[in-house]
Backbone as a chain_set.jsonl record, in Angstrom:
{"seq": "KIFISNINDSSSTCYIVPKLGGKSQQLKSFRSGSWSPDGNLIAGISPMVKQIRIIKRETDEVVKSIETNGDFIILFDIDWSPNGDEILFHTYSVSPVKNQIWTIKTDGTRQRKLLEETSGIYSPRWSPDGKHIYYLQQDGLTRDLMKIEVSSNSSPEVVQSGLQAFGFSITRDNKKLCYTKDNSSVNL", "coords": {"N": [[100.402, 121.54, 88.11], [98.287, 119.755, 90.349], [95.675, 120.707, 92.44], [93.623, 120.732, 95.403], [90.694, 122.253, 96.441], [89.203, 122.804, 99.433], [86.139, 123.565, 100.644], [84.482, 122.896, 102.719], [84.125, 119.974, 104.835], [82.459, 118.356, 103.308], [82.512, 119.194, 100.712], [84.555, 119.599, 97.951], [86.855, 120.675, 95.411], [88.717, 119.925, 92.51], [91.577, 121.151, 90.835], [93.66, 122.042, 88.005], [96.634, 123.757, 87.933], [98.701, 125.953, 86.182], [102.295, 125.767, 86.236], [103.751, 128.157, 86.002], [101.916, 130.069, 86.57], [98.74, 131.572, 85.638], [95.542, 130.805, 84.112], [93.48, 128.592, 85.935], [92.347, 125.19, 85.551], [89.379, 123.552, 86.063], [88.749, 120.3, 87.268], [86.061, 118.626, 86.73], [84.824, 116.234, 87.686], [86.321, 115.161, 89.737], [87.644, 114.565, 93.037], [90.147, 114.198, 93.88], [93.302, 113.907, 92.234], [95.849, 112.502, 90.022], [98.796, 112.781, 88.08], [99.706, 111.017, 85.1], [102.847, 109.321, 84.457], [103.911, 110.326, 82.011], [102.601, 112.713, 81.768], [100.336, 113.148, 80.192], [97.855, 112.094, 80.865], [95.34, 111.999, 83.468], [94.591, 110.456, 86.476], [91.76, 110.056, 88.442], [89.603, 110.409, 91.334], [86.355, 110.265, 92.846], [84.837, 110.916, 95.946], [82.616, 109.239, 96.92], [82.259, 107.271, 95.031], [83.095, 104.136, 93.806], [85.226, 104.062, 91.879], [87.842, 104.63, 89.553], [88.714, 107.159, 87.409], [90.201, 107.79, 84.306], [91.43, 110.479, 82.571], [91.962, 112.502, 79.612], [94.403, 114.954, 79.682], [94.286, 117.409, 78.271], [91.666, 117.613, 77.193], [89.796, 116.797, 79.076], [88.37, 114.523, 78.661], [86.995, 111.365, 79.412], [88.883, 108.495, 79.279], [89.104, 105.985, 80.3], [87.458, 103.957, 82.701], [87.903, 102.586, 85.798], [86.746, 100.04, 87.707], [86.568, 99.53, 91.198], [86.916, 97.254, 93.974], [85.906, 96.253, 97.279], [85.672, 96.472, 100.892], [85.062, 99.16, 101.596], [83.945, 102.599, 101.988], [84.583, 105.154, 101.122], [86.705, 106.718, 98.772], [89.772, 108.272, 99.14], [92.347, 109.318, 98.314], [94.839, 109.312, 95.672], [97.463, 107.973, 93.611], [99.73, 107.789, 90.906], [101.826, 105.234, 89.702], [105.431, 105.396, 89.24], [106.323, 103.967, 86.95], [104.055, 103.809, 85.474], [102.188, 101.711, 85.236], [100.586, 101.012, 87.39], [98.233, 102.084, 89.896], [97.824, 103.636, 93.006], [95.453, 103.732, 95.657], [93.71, 105.285, 98.351], [91.548, 104.347, 100.924], [88.594, 104.583, 103.039], [86.703, 103.351, 105.768], [83.836, 102.963, 107.899], [82.682, 101.507, 110.949], [83.741, 98.582, 111.304], [86.203, 101.213, 111.944], [88.409, 101.724, 109.322], [91.352, 102.368, 107.588], [92.704, 102.071, 104.437], [95.224, 101.085, 102.081], [95.437, 100.524, 98.709], [96.469, 98.865, 95.664], [96.205, 98.889, 92.103], [96.234, 97.612, 88.792], [96.59, 99.613, 85.829], [94.996, 98.694, 83.806], [92.829, 97.752, 85.104], [93.025, 95.301, 86.372], [94.247, 92.983, 88.883], [93.818, 94.082, 91.579], [94.85, 94.833, 94.826], [94.982, 94.742, 98.387], [97.202, 96.564, 100.211], [97.721, 97.557, 102.725], [96.196, 97.909, 105.95], [94.84, 99.882, 108.452], [93.753, 101.086, 111.682], [94.205, 103.585, 112.664], [94.539, 107.036, 111.538], [95.397, 107.588, 108.104], [97.309, 109.355, 105.737], [97.907, 110.976, 102.598], [99.166, 108.88, 100.799], [101.942, 107.893, 98.795], [103.834, 106.886, 95.929], [107.207, 105.723, 95.985], [110.02, 107.227, 94.303], [111.323, 105.191, 92.828], [109.381, 103.263, 92.637], [109.265, 101.043, 94.289], [108.431, 101.207, 96.91], [105.851, 102.448, 99.103], [105.125, 105.485, 100.521], [103.614, 107.055, 103.351], [101.629, 109.107, 105.573], [100.965, 108.561, 108.988], [98.656, 108.792, 111.575], [99.635, 109.67, 114.847], [98.814, 110.185, 117.779], [98.922, 113.585, 118.475], [100.562, 114.199, 116.394], [102.091, 113.156, 113.265], [103.487, 110.26, 111.745], [105.943, 109.599, 109.287], [105.709, 106.966, 107.164], [106.857, 103.887, 105.619], [106.337, 101.342, 103.254], [107.085, 98.268, 101.722], [106.284, 97.423, 98.402], [106.316, 94.988, 96.961], [106.39, 92.874, 98.774], [105.133, 91.177, 101.726], [105.827, 92.679, 103.929], [106.094, 94.441, 107.091], [105.114, 97.845, 107.781], [107.537, 100.513, 108.103], [108.842, 103.058, 110.27], [109.882, 106.124, 109.05], [110.264, 108.817, 109.676], [109.374, 110.426, 112.646], [106.856, 112.239, 114.567], [105.968, 114.446, 113.025], [104.242, 117.446, 112.095], [102.491, 117.209, 109.876], [100.543, 117.281, 106.839], [100.389, 116.832, 104.046], [102.915, 115.646, 101.734], [106.09, 115.483, 99.98], [108.655, 113.679, 98.337], [111.999, 113.909, 97.287], [113.347, 112.925, 94.06], [115.672, 111.47, 94.414], [115.287, 110.316, 96.84], [116.27, 111.583, 99.137], [115.491, 113.974, 100.338], [112.837, 115.556, 102.111], [109.787, 117.214, 101.797], [107.171, 118.912, 103.32], [103.729, 119.837, 104.011], [102.68, 121.836, 106.642], [100.455, 121.023, 109.2], [98.397, 122.99, 110.856], [96.265, 123.764, 113.304], [93.723, 125.452, 115.205], [91.569, 125.974, 118.004], [89.015, 127.919, 119.39], [86.921, 128.732, 121.906]], "CA": [[100.135, 120.991, 89.42], [96.892, 119.52, 90.707], [95.412, 121.04, 93.824], [92.25, 120.525, 95.836], [90.153, 123.327, 97.254], [88.173, 122.312, 100.35], [85.31, 124.602, 101.232], [84.159, 122.26, 103.99], [84.414, 118.549, 104.765], [81.616, 117.633, 102.362], [82.608, 119.748, 99.372], [85.893, 119.96, 97.495], [86.982, 120.759, 93.974], [90.071, 119.644, 92.049], [91.993, 122.049, 89.769], [95.011, 122.028, 87.457], [97.174, 125.11, 87.919], [99.981, 126.002, 85.483], [103.46, 126.03, 87.089], [104.196, 129.549, 85.92], [100.763, 130.941, 86.739], [97.758, 131.558, 84.557], [94.19, 130.353, 84.44], [93.354, 127.206, 86.396], [91.345, 124.351, 84.875], [88.668, 122.723, 87.024], [88.444, 118.916, 86.907], [84.688, 118.613, 87.225], [84.318, 115.02, 88.334], [87.316, 114.607, 90.66], [87.971, 115.131, 94.332], [91.595, 114.085, 93.967], [93.831, 113.419, 90.976], [97.281, 112.243, 89.915], [99.302, 112.766, 86.712], [100.441, 109.86, 84.577], [104.266, 109.689, 84.367], [104.212, 111.117, 80.813], [101.91, 113.993, 81.866], [99.234, 113.279, 79.238], [96.603, 111.623, 81.454], [95.136, 112.219, 84.899], [93.708, 109.491, 87.133], [91.067, 110.773, 89.489], [88.557, 109.744, 92.103], [85.317, 111.0, 93.549], [84.811, 110.244, 97.244], [81.591, 108.228, 97.181], [82.154, 106.379, 93.882], [84.178, 103.14, 93.835], [85.699, 104.031, 90.507], [88.935, 105.516, 89.173], [88.536, 107.603, 86.034], [91.396, 108.319, 83.664], [91.022, 111.464, 81.57], [92.997, 113.199, 78.848], [94.716, 116.207, 80.338], [93.902, 118.563, 77.461], [90.247, 117.699, 76.843], [88.949, 116.357, 80.196], [87.597, 113.379, 78.163], [87.255, 110.115, 80.113], [89.371, 107.457, 78.364], [88.956, 104.689, 80.952], [86.899, 103.898, 84.054], [88.348, 101.36, 86.465], [85.906, 99.701, 88.865], [87.307, 98.981, 92.333], [86.132, 96.425, 94.88], [86.412, 96.25, 98.645], [84.732, 96.78, 101.966], [85.252, 100.555, 101.97], [82.856, 103.454, 101.53], [85.081, 106.409, 100.558], [88.046, 106.824, 98.209], [90.322, 109.545, 99.609], [93.542, 109.83, 97.658], [95.267, 108.491, 94.555], [98.787, 108.303, 93.084], [100.109, 106.974, 89.766], [103.177, 104.693, 89.882], [106.423, 105.994, 88.338], [106.431, 103.254, 85.675], [102.808, 104.036, 84.755], [101.292, 100.56, 85.07], [99.755, 100.807, 88.581], [97.712, 103.236, 90.626], [97.463, 103.335, 94.392], [94.375, 104.557, 96.174], [93.512, 105.242, 99.801], [90.121, 104.252, 101.218], [88.171, 104.708, 104.436], [85.445, 102.686, 106.145], [83.365, 103.123, 109.272], [82.026, 100.298, 111.49], [84.731, 99.286, 112.117], [87.026, 102.198, 111.258], [89.552, 101.147, 108.611], [92.044, 103.1, 106.53], [93.366, 101.057, 103.625], [95.937, 101.466, 100.871], [95.275, 99.506, 97.682], [97.056, 99.097, 94.351], [95.476, 98.262, 91.005], [96.836, 97.836, 87.478], [95.843, 100.617, 85.063], [94.003, 98.025, 82.956], [91.731, 97.331, 85.978], [93.254, 93.972, 86.943], [95.147, 92.792, 90.022], [93.632, 94.971, 92.719], [95.216, 94.181, 96.082], [95.093, 95.576, 99.581], [98.581, 96.569, 100.671], [97.793, 97.954, 104.132], [94.959, 98.266, 106.64], [95.113, 100.447, 109.77], [92.623, 101.754, 112.324], [94.575, 104.992, 112.845], [94.455, 107.827, 110.316], [96.43, 107.524, 107.079], [97.218, 110.528, 104.88], [98.823, 111.229, 101.482], [100.038, 107.798, 100.321], [102.658, 108.235, 97.57], [104.859, 105.954, 95.465], [108.592, 106.172, 95.997], [110.444, 107.492, 92.925], [111.692, 103.961, 92.121], [108.206, 102.398, 92.552], [109.404, 99.854, 95.133], [107.823, 101.455, 98.222], [104.827, 103.474, 99.232], [105.248, 106.302, 101.722], [102.352, 107.65, 103.78], [101.616, 109.654, 106.916], [100.056, 107.843, 109.87], [98.351, 109.541, 112.795], [100.226, 109.186, 116.089], [98.441, 111.213, 118.755], [98.752, 114.899, 117.863], [101.481, 114.335, 115.261], [102.021, 112.083, 112.28], [104.75, 109.613, 111.399], [106.135, 109.233, 107.888], [105.88, 105.519, 107.118], [107.245, 103.322, 104.327], [106.05, 99.919, 103.137], [107.547, 97.689, 100.462], [105.14, 97.029, 97.578], [106.384, 93.622, 96.433], [106.398, 91.837, 99.807], [104.158, 91.334, 102.803], [106.558, 93.188, 105.084], [105.425, 95.436, 107.928], [105.572, 99.216, 107.535], [108.575, 101.013, 108.998], [108.821, 104.494, 110.51], [110.992, 106.844, 108.441], [110.403, 110.036, 110.488], [108.231, 110.526, 113.56], [106.571, 113.524, 115.199], [105.734, 115.533, 112.072], [102.94, 118.106, 112.064], [102.343, 117.241, 108.421], [99.323, 116.776, 106.228], [100.813, 116.313, 102.753], [104.364, 115.639, 101.628], [106.723, 115.081, 98.734], [110.026, 113.205, 98.529], [112.771, 114.143, 96.071], [113.556, 111.734, 93.233], [116.794, 110.679, 94.924], [114.857, 109.82, 98.157], [117.126, 112.142, 100.184], [114.908, 115.149, 100.976], [111.405, 115.516, 102.369], [109.107, 118.503, 101.902], [105.797, 118.637, 103.737], [102.897, 120.947, 104.43], [102.445, 121.771, 108.087], [99.058, 121.033, 109.604], [98.332, 123.833, 112.043], [94.867, 124.126, 113.555], [93.463, 125.937, 116.559], [90.167, 126.058, 118.37], [88.787, 128.942, 120.39], [85.492, 128.774, 122.267]], "C": [[98.645, 120.795, 89.6], [96.73, 119.96, 92.156], [93.93, 120.9, 94.111], [91.849, 121.692, 96.715], [89.031, 122.753, 98.103], [87.423, 123.494, 100.939], [84.849, 124.142, 102.618], [84.387, 120.767, 103.807], [83.608, 117.804, 103.709], [81.744, 118.138, 100.929], [84.06, 120.103, 99.049], [85.924, 119.926, 95.978], [88.445, 120.595, 93.606], [90.378, 120.544, 90.846], [93.386, 121.69, 89.262], [95.455, 123.482, 87.386], [98.507, 125.094, 87.184], [101.122, 126.377, 86.435], [103.841, 127.495, 87.135], [103.049, 130.538, 86.048], [99.837, 130.864, 85.545], [96.44, 131.001, 85.048], [94.184, 128.885, 84.859], [92.241, 126.506, 85.625], [90.696, 123.458, 85.924], [88.436, 121.331, 86.453], [87.091, 118.608, 87.532], [84.307, 117.384, 88.048], [85.271, 114.434, 89.369], [87.333, 115.325, 92.004], [89.475, 115.149, 94.507], [92.099, 113.502, 92.661], [95.332, 113.24, 91.008], [97.667, 112.161, 88.443], [99.864, 111.401, 86.356], [101.908, 110.283, 84.462], [104.618, 110.524, 83.135], [103.488, 112.461, 80.785], [100.734, 114.176, 80.934], [97.87, 112.909, 79.81], [96.551, 111.979, 82.937], [94.192, 111.132, 85.393], [93.057, 110.22, 88.291], [89.99, 109.947, 90.147], [87.535, 110.761, 92.584], [85.062, 110.228, 94.831], [83.83, 109.082, 97.378], [81.402, 107.239, 96.033], [83.342, 105.426, 93.903], [84.762, 102.954, 92.437], [86.846, 105.026, 90.336], [88.7, 105.875, 87.716], [89.862, 108.151, 85.52], [90.941, 109.225, 82.534], [92.235, 111.975, 80.799], [93.181, 114.572, 79.481], [94.149, 117.409, 79.579], [92.393, 118.725, 77.295], [89.294, 117.344, 77.978], [88.066, 115.164, 79.795], [87.992, 112.113, 78.929], [87.675, 109.06, 79.096], [89.248, 106.063, 78.969], [88.324, 104.882, 82.333], [87.276, 102.556, 84.644], [87.479, 101.143, 87.695], [86.797, 99.106, 89.963], [86.36, 98.186, 93.221], [86.716, 96.544, 96.278], [85.355, 96.677, 99.637], [84.952, 98.199, 102.488], [84.083, 101.379, 101.443], [83.348, 104.723, 100.83], [86.481, 106.22, 99.985], [88.565, 108.209, 98.56], [91.414, 110.121, 98.728], [94.008, 108.84, 96.603], [96.672, 108.926, 94.13], [99.16, 107.296, 92.005], [101.543, 106.513, 89.95], [104.146, 105.318, 88.878], [106.555, 105.284, 86.988], [105.129, 103.286, 84.869], [101.853, 102.873, 84.664], [100.408, 100.274, 86.285], [99.332, 102.138, 89.182], [97.468, 102.786, 92.058], [96.299, 104.235, 94.771], [94.16, 104.249, 97.638], [92.012, 105.261, 100.068], [89.859, 104.344, 102.715], [86.84, 103.996, 104.63], [85.117, 103.006, 107.6], [82.719, 101.807, 109.684], [82.598, 99.003, 110.949], [85.548, 100.263, 111.272], [88.235, 101.507, 110.637], [90.055, 102.143, 107.581], [92.84, 102.071, 105.76], [94.107, 101.699, 102.454], [95.889, 100.275, 99.927], [96.132, 99.861, 96.468], [96.209, 98.355, 93.326], [96.222, 98.566, 89.706], [95.973, 98.842, 86.711], [94.858, 100.001, 84.077], [92.831, 97.479, 83.787], [91.909, 95.971, 86.613], [94.14, 94.084, 88.182], [95.033, 93.866, 91.111], [94.034, 94.214, 93.973], [95.356, 95.199, 97.2], [96.508, 95.441, 100.107], [98.672, 96.796, 102.18], [96.41, 98.249, 104.668], [95.306, 98.698, 108.051], [93.835, 101.035, 110.35], [92.936, 103.222, 112.581], [94.556, 105.698, 111.488], [95.655, 107.649, 109.397], [96.2, 108.715, 106.154], [98.264, 110.462, 103.773], [99.7, 110.059, 101.071], [100.635, 108.151, 98.954], [103.659, 107.148, 97.224], [106.229, 106.552, 95.704], [109.009, 106.406, 94.547], [110.838, 106.235, 92.132], [110.532, 102.964, 92.012], [108.255, 101.163, 93.435], [108.722, 99.991, 96.497], [106.671, 102.441, 98.087], [105.063, 104.157, 100.566], [103.869, 106.842, 102.074], [102.532, 108.233, 105.175], [100.594, 108.886, 107.737], [99.906, 108.629, 111.165], [98.985, 108.87, 114.001], [99.98, 110.24, 117.159], [98.199, 112.536, 118.043], [99.682, 115.134, 116.67], [101.28, 113.161, 114.301], [103.417, 111.553, 112.014], [104.779, 109.368, 109.894], [106.507, 107.76, 107.856], [106.273, 105.092, 105.706], [106.923, 101.834, 104.356], [106.505, 99.441, 101.76], [106.349, 97.133, 99.698], [105.156, 95.548, 97.236], [106.369, 92.528, 97.499], [105.287, 92.084, 100.818], [104.821, 91.84, 104.068], [105.719, 94.21, 105.849], [105.946, 96.824, 107.59], [106.672, 99.602, 108.529], [108.471, 102.528, 109.105], [110.072, 105.114, 109.896], [111.311, 108.094, 109.255], [109.179, 110.142, 111.374], [108.045, 111.96, 114.05], [106.353, 114.693, 114.26], [104.353, 116.146, 112.281], [102.59, 118.312, 110.593], [100.973, 116.767, 107.992], [99.625, 116.156, 104.868], [102.323, 116.382, 102.666], [104.806, 115.273, 100.227], [108.161, 114.682, 99.058], [110.769, 113.41, 97.211], [113.043, 112.833, 95.339], [114.709, 110.865, 93.713], [116.516, 110.116, 96.327], [115.663, 110.408, 99.314], [116.525, 113.334, 100.915], [113.388, 115.017, 101.036], [110.888, 116.942, 102.467], [107.678, 118.19, 102.33], [105.062, 119.913, 104.106], [102.578, 120.766, 105.901], [100.951, 121.9, 108.358], [98.971, 121.803, 110.911], [96.88, 124.25, 112.243], [94.722, 124.595, 114.992], [91.968, 126.043, 116.768], [90.041, 127.095, 119.475], [87.291, 128.99, 120.675], [85.09, 130.168, 122.707]], "O": [[97.836, 121.561, 89.077], [97.556, 119.623, 93.005], [93.093, 120.941, 93.209], [92.582, 122.074, 97.627], [88.028, 122.272, 97.575], [88.0, 124.32, 101.645], [84.834, 124.926, 103.567], [84.801, 120.336, 102.731], [84.021, 116.736, 103.258], [81.141, 117.565, 100.021], [84.707, 120.83, 99.802], [85.125, 119.239, 95.341], [89.321, 121.079, 94.322], [89.55, 120.688, 89.947], [94.192, 121.111, 89.99], [94.747, 124.334, 86.848], [99.376, 124.293, 87.528], [100.942, 127.202, 87.33], [104.211, 128.015, 88.187], [103.185, 131.705, 85.682], [100.119, 130.174, 84.565], [96.249, 130.759, 86.24], [94.808, 128.043, 84.213], [91.319, 127.143, 85.116], [91.383, 122.692, 86.599], [87.989, 121.18, 85.316], [86.998, 118.357, 88.734], [83.543, 117.495, 89.007], [85.053, 113.316, 89.836], [87.071, 116.524, 92.093], [90.018, 116.011, 95.199], [91.413, 112.692, 92.038], [96.013, 113.753, 91.896], [96.958, 111.547, 87.646], [100.43, 110.712, 87.205], [102.194, 111.477, 84.377], [105.528, 111.35, 83.198], [103.724, 113.268, 79.887], [100.171, 115.269, 80.883], [96.842, 113.357, 79.302], [97.577, 112.224, 83.572], [93.13, 110.907, 84.813], [93.731, 110.925, 89.042], [89.526, 108.939, 89.614], [87.821, 111.952, 92.709], [85.068, 108.997, 94.813], [84.197, 108.034, 97.91], [80.465, 106.441, 96.065], [84.485, 105.871, 94.007], [84.788, 101.85, 91.893], [86.825, 106.119, 90.901], [88.507, 104.993, 86.88], [90.555, 108.887, 86.222], [90.179, 108.818, 81.658], [93.372, 111.893, 81.264], [92.206, 115.263, 79.777], [93.595, 118.323, 80.189], [91.892, 119.849, 77.26], [88.091, 117.57, 77.853], [87.12, 114.83, 80.509], [89.178, 111.821, 79.079], [86.93, 108.758, 78.164], [89.283, 105.068, 78.246], [88.622, 105.847, 83.037], [86.999, 101.51, 84.058], [87.474, 101.963, 88.613], [87.668, 98.282, 89.687], [85.151, 98.417, 93.219], [87.885, 96.896, 96.441], [84.29, 97.174, 99.271], [85.02, 98.408, 103.699], [83.331, 100.934, 100.576], [82.617, 105.308, 100.032], [87.345, 105.63, 100.633], [87.891, 109.209, 98.313], [91.394, 111.315, 98.429], [93.626, 107.67, 96.628], [97.034, 110.094, 94.268], [98.935, 106.096, 92.162], [102.401, 107.315, 90.317], [103.736, 105.723, 87.79], [106.866, 105.927, 85.985], [105.098, 102.845, 83.72], [100.786, 103.016, 84.065], [99.561, 99.383, 86.224], [99.983, 103.167, 88.999], [96.965, 101.688, 92.295], [96.173, 105.354, 94.273], [94.386, 103.134, 98.108], [91.286, 106.086, 99.512], [90.764, 104.205, 103.538], [85.966, 104.037, 103.764], [85.999, 103.28, 108.413], [82.251, 101.063, 108.823], [81.917, 98.363, 110.148], [85.584, 100.159, 110.046], [88.985, 100.804, 111.315], [89.278, 102.692, 106.8], [93.573, 101.279, 106.353], [93.677, 102.716, 101.909], [96.253, 99.159, 100.297], [96.479, 101.025, 96.269], [95.583, 97.339, 93.628], [96.776, 99.653, 89.543], [94.763, 98.912, 86.923], [93.98, 100.694, 83.564], [91.942, 96.822, 83.245], [91.021, 95.517, 87.334], [94.7, 95.14, 88.478], [96.027, 94.474, 91.507], [93.61, 93.075, 94.171], [95.781, 96.337, 96.998], [96.963, 94.339, 100.414], [99.584, 96.291, 102.835], [95.551, 98.768, 103.955], [95.989, 97.972, 108.774], [92.937, 101.434, 109.608], [92.015, 104.029, 112.706], [94.557, 105.058, 110.437], [96.793, 107.57, 109.858], [95.062, 109.05, 105.823], [99.368, 109.957, 103.978], [100.916, 110.235, 100.998], [99.935, 108.644, 98.07], [104.266, 106.552, 98.114], [106.393, 107.77, 95.632], [108.402, 105.833, 93.642], [110.706, 106.209, 90.909], [110.677, 101.927, 91.365], [107.371, 100.311, 93.343], [108.465, 98.987, 97.162], [106.545, 103.16, 97.096], [105.184, 103.506, 101.604], [103.045, 107.063, 101.187], [103.484, 107.89, 105.876], [99.498, 108.591, 107.262], [100.885, 109.07, 111.767], [98.89, 107.654, 114.166], [100.836, 111.087, 117.415], [97.382, 112.616, 117.125], [99.588, 116.168, 116.009], [100.421, 112.303, 114.504], [104.399, 112.294, 112.052], [103.774, 108.981, 109.298], [107.504, 107.352, 108.452], [106.059, 105.818, 104.735], [107.193, 101.146, 105.341], [106.325, 100.136, 100.76], [105.5, 96.453, 100.274], [104.102, 94.913, 97.223], [106.337, 91.348, 97.149], [104.59, 93.097, 100.753], [104.416, 91.467, 105.169], [104.759, 94.768, 105.318], [107.09, 96.971, 107.16], [106.729, 99.086, 109.645], [108.066, 103.202, 108.158], [111.189, 104.685, 110.184], [112.478, 108.402, 109.5], [108.057, 109.966, 110.899], [108.955, 112.784, 113.959], [106.538, 115.84, 114.667], [103.4, 115.437, 112.607], [102.415, 119.44, 110.132], [100.325, 115.97, 108.671], [99.154, 115.056, 104.577], [102.954, 117.1, 103.441], [104.015, 114.817, 99.401], [108.799, 115.265, 99.934], [110.232, 113.119, 96.142], [112.977, 111.758, 95.935], [114.73, 109.662, 93.455], [117.397, 109.512, 96.937], [115.735, 109.792, 100.377], [116.99, 113.684, 102.0], [112.752, 114.453, 100.146], [111.485, 117.78, 103.143], [107.042, 117.3, 101.765], [105.666, 120.925, 104.461], [102.245, 119.667, 106.346], [100.278, 122.774, 107.813], [99.42, 121.324, 111.953], [96.33, 125.004, 111.44], [95.483, 124.199, 115.876], [91.201, 126.185, 115.815], [90.865, 127.141, 120.389], [86.492, 129.26, 119.778], [83.93, 130.397, 123.047]]}, "num_chains": 1, "name": "protein.A"}
């Protein structure tokens, strides 16, 4: 499993943790990462660099750097498609505020913007069949689980509303949802 440790908003570190426990491996140059479908490679991003790096899982050696284009300033999240030929990435811009979901071929070609929203977007993920992308969208104090079809210019649809979620996972049969609850409090 890949996990991210956030010390504060400006500093985070990405690690690989064995399923059955053991020593974690730090991914030095990533803020966020995603496994290739065969488990041999990891695609990763750093927030302020408009580049996706693909590394070998065992050696941390960079095997490919994919340059991205667009009117964004920060790459936030990344996910590898189930068939292995595309990567999605989530970006953010200020002035005006824009959250965007993009896809790009793993050879660096055919980058396209799939979605642009002014409200917060979190945890975009491919569906198990690769035909849709699911993501969380801010809706007041909660978030809605949204779905958009990859191959068309259709509008996103709400799958589940009112979640207090930050990250999520959908089973391979698309029938069950697991999510992490976002619970914060403030005390003056």
